[in-house]
Amino acid sequence: MKSETIRIEGKQTKEIRIADFVEGYCKDKGYDNKTSLRMRLLAEELVCLISSMEMEIEGDFFVESDEKEINLRLNMRTFLYPERKKELMGLATVEKKKPKGVLGKLSQVVQGFLAGMDEDEVHQMQLAKSIPYGMYGMTGSCMGNQMMESMTAWSLQRYRDAIDESIQNDNNEEEEKDELEKSVLANIADEVSVEIKSNKVLLSVVKKV
């Protein structure tokens, strides 16, 4: 089942509707109060994500559900002037202070890919290598335009697995592990993924029921 769509434009206050909308959807579909509250918390995390972005986005938010899971979906795109696009691409590809928390890292991933849309393969490769634990970093030889048409670029589960593996190899990833344990998004959601499809970035937050 798919809900109606909420249009997102920039950082308008309409974003706040998302939390109420998701909670109402869950109650209308017969989910219990605990599930409805958890989904509201995940929706509030999405509002925080949108509000934290340096760029303004346009997109569509909706909910999909079945007997196994509830999926919050946000399909995004951005329209940037060349000067602003160049600035954001530079932020995505140069060494800088690490973003804080899981939400901060997710914001970096989403904005990086939004800024990199329609770029040539060289810029796409630079961007891919800058994404912490991004799947592109593992498939650099497949960074052609066909791969950019549709693929999962980042997922919370892969990020979680990579952190655990890194700790087992005695690398210093305790801060990232601590961020995962404190994150509302990481503790409630069963999966979060970022997919690149044509000229859009698709964010999916899944909770099993």
Tab-separated table of C-alpha atoms in Angstrom, residues 32-184:
chain	number	residue	atom	x	y	z
A	32	ASP	CA	-0.189	-0.443	17.127
A	33	ASN	CA	0.829	2.669	19.055
A	34	LYS	CA	4.407	1.450	19.568
A	35	THR	CA	4.958	0.972	15.838
A	36	SER	CA	3.274	4.287	15.018
A	37	LEU	CA	5.528	6.128	17.500
A	38	ARG	CA	8.669	4.481	16.152
A	39	MET	CA	7.767	5.454	12.604
A	40	ARG	CA	7.089	9.006	13.766
A	41	LEU	CA	10.579	9.134	15.287
A	42	LEU	CA	12.079	7.953	12.004
A	43	ALA	CA	10.085	10.590	10.136
A	44	GLU	CA	11.407	13.250	12.530
A	45	GLU	CA	14.927	12.083	11.697
A	46	LEU	CA	14.161	12.698	8.015
A	47	VAL	CA	12.964	16.213	8.859
A	48	CYS	CA	16.269	16.818	10.672
A	49	LEU	CA	18.153	15.476	7.652
A	50	ILE	CA	16.392	17.828	5.244
A	51	SER	CA	16.842	20.813	7.566
A	52	SER	CA	20.573	20.122	7.968
A	53	MET	CA	21.359	20.200	4.254
A	54	GLU	CA	23.351	23.093	2.834
A	55	MET	CA	21.460	22.845	-0.450
A	56	GLU	CA	17.761	23.192	-1.071
A	57	ILE	CA	16.035	20.159	-2.500
A	58	GLU	CA	12.880	19.349	-4.366
A	59	GLY	CA	11.334	15.964	-3.885
A	60	ASP	CA	8.465	13.697	-3.046
A	61	PHE	CA	7.860	11.933	0.253
A	62	PHE	CA	5.526	8.969	0.648
A	63	VAL	CA	5.045	5.787	2.674
A	64	GLU	CA	4.798	2.228	1.379
A	65	SER	CA	3.844	-0.745	3.533
A	66	ASP	CA	2.893	-4.399	3.439
A	67	GLU	CA	2.541	-7.206	5.970
A	68	LYS	CA	6.317	-7.334	6.497
A	69	GLU	CA	7.611	-3.760	6.579
A	70	ILE	CA	6.970	-0.018	6.457
A	71	ASN	CA	9.104	2.021	4.098
A	72	LEU	CA	9.565	5.795	4.281
A	73	ARG	CA	10.674	7.029	0.884
A	74	LEU	CA	12.094	10.399	-0.096
A	75	ASN	CA	12.920	10.960	-3.779
A	76	MET	CA	15.138	14.035	-4.138
A	77	ARG	CA	16.685	16.257	-6.736
A	78	THR	CA	18.261	19.684	-6.657
A	79	PHE	CA	18.742	22.517	-9.116
A	80	LEU	CA	21.986	24.399	-8.605
A	81	TYR	CA	23.606	27.372	-10.279
A	82	PRO	CA	27.026	26.408	-11.738
A	83	GLU	CA	28.922	28.387	-9.087
A	84	ARG	CA	27.043	26.747	-6.202
A	85	LYS	CA	27.349	23.312	-7.799
A	86	LYS	CA	31.123	23.735	-8.074
A	87	GLU	CA	31.314	24.804	-4.423
A	88	LEU	CA	29.340	21.796	-3.192
A	89	MET	CA	31.305	19.406	-5.383
A	90	GLY	CA	34.459	20.810	-3.814
A	91	LEU	CA	33.094	20.210	-0.323
A	92	ALA	CA	32.320	16.626	-1.276
A	93	THR	CA	35.720	15.811	-2.730
A	94	VAL	CA	38.252	17.610	-0.510
A	95	GLU	CA	39.438	16.479	2.882
A	96	LYS	CA	37.460	18.204	5.614
A	97	LYS	CA	36.208	17.758	9.143
A	98	LYS	CA	34.245	14.536	9.457
A	99	PRO	CA	30.480	14.948	9.837
A	100	LYS	CA	29.162	14.067	13.270
A	101	GLY	CA	26.768	11.228	13.873
A	102	VAL	CA	24.996	8.833	11.541
A	103	LEU	CA	22.613	11.574	10.403
A	104	GLY	CA	25.533	13.865	9.588
A	105	LYS	CA	27.206	11.185	7.509
A	106	LEU	CA	23.951	10.400	5.718
A	107	SER	CA	23.498	14.100	4.948
A	108	GLN	CA	26.996	14.181	3.464
A	109	VAL	CA	26.242	11.161	1.298
A	110	VAL	CA	22.945	12.535	-0.010
A	111	GLN	CA	24.262	16.041	-0.702
A	112	GLY	CA	27.371	14.687	-2.342
A	113	PHE	CA	25.426	12.612	-4.811
A	114	LEU	CA	22.913	15.386	-5.458
A	115	ALA	CA	25.740	17.794	-6.252
A	116	GLY	CA	27.426	15.194	-8.454
A	117	MET	CA	24.449	14.545	-10.715
A	118	ASP	CA	25.143	15.024	-14.432
A	119	GLU	CA	28.896	15.246	-13.838
A	120	ASP	CA	31.362	13.373	-16.007
A	121	GLU	CA	32.887	10.064	-14.927
A	122	VAL	CA	36.033	11.663	-13.492
A	123	HIS	CA	34.027	13.824	-11.095
A	124	GLN	CA	31.783	10.896	-10.244
A	125	MET	CA	34.846	8.822	-9.360
A	126	GLN	CA	36.229	11.577	-7.119
A	127	LEU	CA	32.895	11.798	-5.380
A	128	ALA	CA	32.619	8.032	-5.010
A	129	LYS	CA	35.956	7.799	-3.234
A	130	SER	CA	34.946	10.545	-0.798
A	131	ILE	CA	31.863	8.712	0.537
A	132	PRO	CA	32.690	6.933	3.839
A	133	TYR	CA	32.002	3.211	3.366
A	134	GLY	CA	30.027	3.985	0.222
A	135	MET	CA	29.431	1.086	-2.122
A	136	TYR	CA	30.962	3.085	-4.953
A	137	GLY	CA	34.267	2.903	-3.161
A	138	MET	CA	34.137	-0.875	-3.570
A	139	THR	CA	33.175	-0.755	-7.256
A	140	GLY	CA	35.300	2.009	-8.678
A	141	SER	CA	35.788	0.248	-12.007
A	142	CYS	CA	32.017	0.306	-12.573
A	143	MET	CA	31.531	4.029	-12.289
A	144	GLY	CA	30.327	4.606	-15.843
A	145	ASN	CA	27.062	6.283	-16.722
A	146	GLN	CA	25.200	2.964	-16.837
A	147	MET	CA	25.997	2.367	-13.173
A	148	MET	CA	24.795	5.880	-12.344
A	149	GLU	CA	21.400	5.173	-13.905
A	150	SER	CA	20.262	2.986	-11.020
A	151	MET	CA	22.154	1.465	-8.123
A	152	THR	CA	22.307	1.418	-4.340
A	153	ALA	CA	25.165	3.720	-3.404
A	154	TRP	CA	25.120	3.490	0.406
A	155	SER	CA	23.316	1.494	3.042
A	156	LEU	CA	23.221	1.568	6.825
A	157	GLN	CA	23.717	-2.194	7.051
A	158	ARG	CA	26.827	-2.094	4.913
A	159	TYR	CA	28.135	0.851	6.929
A	160	ARG	CA	27.466	-1.053	10.162
A	161	ASP	CA	29.205	-4.192	8.856
A	162	ALA	CA	32.203	-2.178	7.658
A	163	ILE	CA	32.605	-0.526	11.082
A	164	ASP	CA	32.491	-3.924	12.829
A	165	GLU	CA	35.023	-5.375	10.399
A	166	SER	CA	37.320	-2.404	10.832
A	167	ILE	CA	37.236	-2.727	14.636
A	168	GLN	CA	38.053	-6.441	14.361
A	169	ASN	CA	41.094	-5.461	12.291
A	170	ASP	CA	42.213	-3.163	15.120
A	171	ASN	CA	41.473	0.027	13.206
A	172	ASN	CA	40.316	2.997	15.255
A	173	GLU	CA	36.578	3.141	14.525
A	174	GLU	CA	35.275	3.276	18.092
A	175	GLU	CA	33.856	6.777	17.564
A	176	GLU	CA	31.776	5.601	14.610
A	177	LYS	CA	30.605	2.574	16.609
A	178	ASP	CA	29.570	4.846	19.452
A	179	GLU	CA	27.664	7.075	17.011
A	180	LEU	CA	25.757	4.063	15.722
A	181	GLU	CA	24.779	3.016	19.236
A	182	LYS	CA	23.487	6.515	20.056
A	183	SER	CA	21.674	7.125	16.767
A	184	VAL	CA	17.862	7.144	16.775
